[in-house]
GROMACS .gro file of N, CA and C in nm:
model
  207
    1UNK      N    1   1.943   3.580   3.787
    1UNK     CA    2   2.058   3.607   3.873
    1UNK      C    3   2.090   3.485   3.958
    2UNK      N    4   2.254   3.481   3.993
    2UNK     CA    5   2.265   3.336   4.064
    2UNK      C    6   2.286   3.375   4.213
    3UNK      N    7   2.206   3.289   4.270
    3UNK     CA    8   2.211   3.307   4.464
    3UNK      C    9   2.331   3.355   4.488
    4UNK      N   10   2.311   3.417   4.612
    4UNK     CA   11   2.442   3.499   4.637
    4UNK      C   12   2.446   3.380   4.819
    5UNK      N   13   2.529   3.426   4.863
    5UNK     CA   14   2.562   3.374   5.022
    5UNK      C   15   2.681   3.486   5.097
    6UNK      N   16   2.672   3.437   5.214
    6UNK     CA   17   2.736   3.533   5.314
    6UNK      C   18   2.846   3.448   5.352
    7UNK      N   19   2.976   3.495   5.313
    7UNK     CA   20   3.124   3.419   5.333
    7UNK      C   21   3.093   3.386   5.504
    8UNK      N   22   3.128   3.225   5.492
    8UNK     CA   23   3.134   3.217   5.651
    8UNK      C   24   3.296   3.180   5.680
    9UNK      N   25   3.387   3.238   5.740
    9UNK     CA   26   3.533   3.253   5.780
    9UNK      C   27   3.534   3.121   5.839
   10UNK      N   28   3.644   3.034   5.816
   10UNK     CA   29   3.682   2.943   5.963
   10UNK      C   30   3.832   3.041   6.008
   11UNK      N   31   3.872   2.890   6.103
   11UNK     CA   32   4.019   2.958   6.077
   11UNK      C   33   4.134   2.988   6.016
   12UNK      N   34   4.249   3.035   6.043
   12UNK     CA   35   4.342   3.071   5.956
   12UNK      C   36   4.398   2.959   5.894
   13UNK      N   37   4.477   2.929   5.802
   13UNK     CA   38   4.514   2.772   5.749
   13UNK      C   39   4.659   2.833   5.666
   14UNK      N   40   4.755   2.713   5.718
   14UNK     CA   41   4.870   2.785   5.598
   14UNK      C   42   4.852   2.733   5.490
   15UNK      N   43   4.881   2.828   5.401
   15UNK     CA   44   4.886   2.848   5.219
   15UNK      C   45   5.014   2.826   5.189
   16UNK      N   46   5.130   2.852   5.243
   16UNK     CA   47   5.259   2.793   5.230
   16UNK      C   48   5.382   2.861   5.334
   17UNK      N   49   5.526   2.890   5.273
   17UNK     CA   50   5.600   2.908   5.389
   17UNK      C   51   5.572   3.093   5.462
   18UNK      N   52   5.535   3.143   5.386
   18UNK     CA   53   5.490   3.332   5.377
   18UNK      C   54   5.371   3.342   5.451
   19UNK      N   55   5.253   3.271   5.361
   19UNK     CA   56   5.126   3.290   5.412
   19UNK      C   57   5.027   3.227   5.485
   20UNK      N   58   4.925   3.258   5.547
   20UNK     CA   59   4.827   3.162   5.579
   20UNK      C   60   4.673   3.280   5.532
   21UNK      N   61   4.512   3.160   5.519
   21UNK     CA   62   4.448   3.258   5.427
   21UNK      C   63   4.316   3.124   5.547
   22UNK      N   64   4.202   3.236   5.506
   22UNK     CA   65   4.088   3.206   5.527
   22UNK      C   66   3.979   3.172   5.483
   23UNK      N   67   3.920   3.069   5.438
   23UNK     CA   68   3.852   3.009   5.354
   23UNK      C   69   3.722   3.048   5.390
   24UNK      N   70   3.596   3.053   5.266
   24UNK     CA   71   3.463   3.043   5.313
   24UNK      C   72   3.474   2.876   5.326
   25UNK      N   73   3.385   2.837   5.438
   25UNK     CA   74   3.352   2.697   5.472
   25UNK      C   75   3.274   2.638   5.380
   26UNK      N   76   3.156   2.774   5.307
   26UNK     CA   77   3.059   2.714   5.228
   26UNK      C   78   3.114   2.690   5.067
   27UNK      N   79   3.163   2.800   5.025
   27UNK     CA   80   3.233   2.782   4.847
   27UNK      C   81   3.388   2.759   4.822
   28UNK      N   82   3.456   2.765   4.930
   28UNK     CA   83   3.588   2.680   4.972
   28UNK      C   84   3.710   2.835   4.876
   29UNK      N   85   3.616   2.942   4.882
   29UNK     CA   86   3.681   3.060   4.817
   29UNK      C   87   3.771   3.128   4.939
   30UNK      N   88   3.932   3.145   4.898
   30UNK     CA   89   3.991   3.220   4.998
   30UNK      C   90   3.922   3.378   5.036
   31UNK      N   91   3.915   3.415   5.131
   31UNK     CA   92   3.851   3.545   5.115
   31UNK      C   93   3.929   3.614   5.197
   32UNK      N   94   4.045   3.572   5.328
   32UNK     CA   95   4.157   3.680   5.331
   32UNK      C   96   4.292   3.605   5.332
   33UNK      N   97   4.443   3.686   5.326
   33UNK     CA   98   4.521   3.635   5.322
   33UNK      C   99   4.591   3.731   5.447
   34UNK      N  100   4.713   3.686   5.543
   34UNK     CA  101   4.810   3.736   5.577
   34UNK      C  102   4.938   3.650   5.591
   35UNK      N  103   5.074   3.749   5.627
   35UNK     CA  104   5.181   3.727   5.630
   35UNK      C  105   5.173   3.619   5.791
   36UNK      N  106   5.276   3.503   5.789
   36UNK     CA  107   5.281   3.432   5.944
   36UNK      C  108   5.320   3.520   6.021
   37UNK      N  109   5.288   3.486   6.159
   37UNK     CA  110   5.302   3.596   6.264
   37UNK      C  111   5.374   3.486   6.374
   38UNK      N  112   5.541   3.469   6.337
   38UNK     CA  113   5.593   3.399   6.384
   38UNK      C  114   5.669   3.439   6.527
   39UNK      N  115   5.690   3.335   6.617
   39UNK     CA  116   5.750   3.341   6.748
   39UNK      C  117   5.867   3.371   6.760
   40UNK      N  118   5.931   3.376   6.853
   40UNK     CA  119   6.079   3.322   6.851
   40UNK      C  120   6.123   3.207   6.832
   41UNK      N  121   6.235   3.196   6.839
   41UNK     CA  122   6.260   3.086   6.796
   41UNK      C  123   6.289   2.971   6.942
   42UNK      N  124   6.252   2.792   6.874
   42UNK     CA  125   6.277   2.761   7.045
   42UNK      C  126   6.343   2.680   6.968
   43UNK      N  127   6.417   2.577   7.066
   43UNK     CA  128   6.509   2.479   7.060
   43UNK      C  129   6.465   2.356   7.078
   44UNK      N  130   6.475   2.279   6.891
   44UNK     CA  131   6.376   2.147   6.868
   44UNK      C  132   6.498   1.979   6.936
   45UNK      N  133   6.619   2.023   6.875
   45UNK     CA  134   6.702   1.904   6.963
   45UNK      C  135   6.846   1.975   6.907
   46UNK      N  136   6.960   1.882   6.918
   46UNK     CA  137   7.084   1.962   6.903
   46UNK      C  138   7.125   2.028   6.788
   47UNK      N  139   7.014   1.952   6.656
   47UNK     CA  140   7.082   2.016   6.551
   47UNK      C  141   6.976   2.105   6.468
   48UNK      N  142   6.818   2.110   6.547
   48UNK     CA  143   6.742   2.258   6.472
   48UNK      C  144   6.689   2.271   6.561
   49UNK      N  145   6.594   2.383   6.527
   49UNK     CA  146   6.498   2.476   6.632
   49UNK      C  147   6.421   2.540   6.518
   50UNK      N  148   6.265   2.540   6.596
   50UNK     CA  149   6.154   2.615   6.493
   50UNK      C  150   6.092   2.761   6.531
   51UNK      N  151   6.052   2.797   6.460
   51UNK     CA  152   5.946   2.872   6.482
   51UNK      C  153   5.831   2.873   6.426
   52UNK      N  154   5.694   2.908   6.528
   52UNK     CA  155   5.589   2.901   6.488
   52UNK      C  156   5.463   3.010   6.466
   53UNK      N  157   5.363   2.967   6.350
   53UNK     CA  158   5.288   3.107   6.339
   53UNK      C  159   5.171   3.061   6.452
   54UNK      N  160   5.194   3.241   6.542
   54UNK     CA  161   5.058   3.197   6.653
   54UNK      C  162   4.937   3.176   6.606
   55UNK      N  163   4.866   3.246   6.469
   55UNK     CA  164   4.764   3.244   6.385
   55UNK      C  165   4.705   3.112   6.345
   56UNK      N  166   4.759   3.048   6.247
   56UNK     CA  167   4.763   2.911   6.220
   56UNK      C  168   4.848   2.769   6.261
   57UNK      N  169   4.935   2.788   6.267
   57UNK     CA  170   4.987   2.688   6.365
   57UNK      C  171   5.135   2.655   6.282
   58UNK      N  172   5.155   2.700   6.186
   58UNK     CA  173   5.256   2.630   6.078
   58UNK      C  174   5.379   2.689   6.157
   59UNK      N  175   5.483   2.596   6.084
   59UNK     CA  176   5.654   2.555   6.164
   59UNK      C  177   5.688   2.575   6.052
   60UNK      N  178   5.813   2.643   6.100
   60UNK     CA  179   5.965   2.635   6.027
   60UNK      C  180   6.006   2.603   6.108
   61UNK      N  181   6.129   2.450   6.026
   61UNK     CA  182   6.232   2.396   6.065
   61UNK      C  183   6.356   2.447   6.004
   62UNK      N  184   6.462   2.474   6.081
   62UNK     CA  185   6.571   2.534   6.066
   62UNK      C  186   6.680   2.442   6.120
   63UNK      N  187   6.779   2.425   6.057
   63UNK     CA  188   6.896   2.351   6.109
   63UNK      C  189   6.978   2.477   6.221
   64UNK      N  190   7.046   2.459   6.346
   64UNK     CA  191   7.136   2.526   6.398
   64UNK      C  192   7.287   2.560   6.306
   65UNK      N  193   7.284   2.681   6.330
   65UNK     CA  194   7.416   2.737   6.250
   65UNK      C  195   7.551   2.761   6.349
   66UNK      N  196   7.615   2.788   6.314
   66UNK     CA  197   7.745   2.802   6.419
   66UNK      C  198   7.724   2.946   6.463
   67UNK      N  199   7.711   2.945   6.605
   67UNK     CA  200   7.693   3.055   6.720
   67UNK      C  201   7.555   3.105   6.690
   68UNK      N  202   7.463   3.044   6.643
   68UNK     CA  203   7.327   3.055   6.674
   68UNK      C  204   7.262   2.966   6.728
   69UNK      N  205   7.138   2.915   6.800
   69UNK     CA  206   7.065   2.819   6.868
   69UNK      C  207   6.961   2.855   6.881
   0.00000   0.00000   0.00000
């Protein structure tokens, strides 16, 4: 039988624009996934503004649209 180990979690990391997932540190195996858990939106200069996931840290950049900001 081959050694087994105990998933050790770091933190959350984005996987792309949807998700972010949690790696074991030791076999580099994702072992959870969730949806971003994004902010509101703030105001980056005149022509976008982002929002960010509080979880992992990842941004969307968005251009300003007419009568939004």
């Amino acid at each position: 039988n081959a050694p087994t180990h105990t998933h050790s979690l770091g933190n959350w990391e984005s996987k792309d624009a949807t998700y972010h997932v949690k790696k074991c540190s030791t076999c580099g195996v994702e072992v959870d996934s969730a949806r971003h858990t994004l902010t509101k939106y703030i105001k980056n200069n005149d022509t976008t503004h982002y929002v960010e996931c509080v979880d992992c840290g990842y941004r969307k950049i968005e251009n300003h649209t007419t009568g939004n900001t």
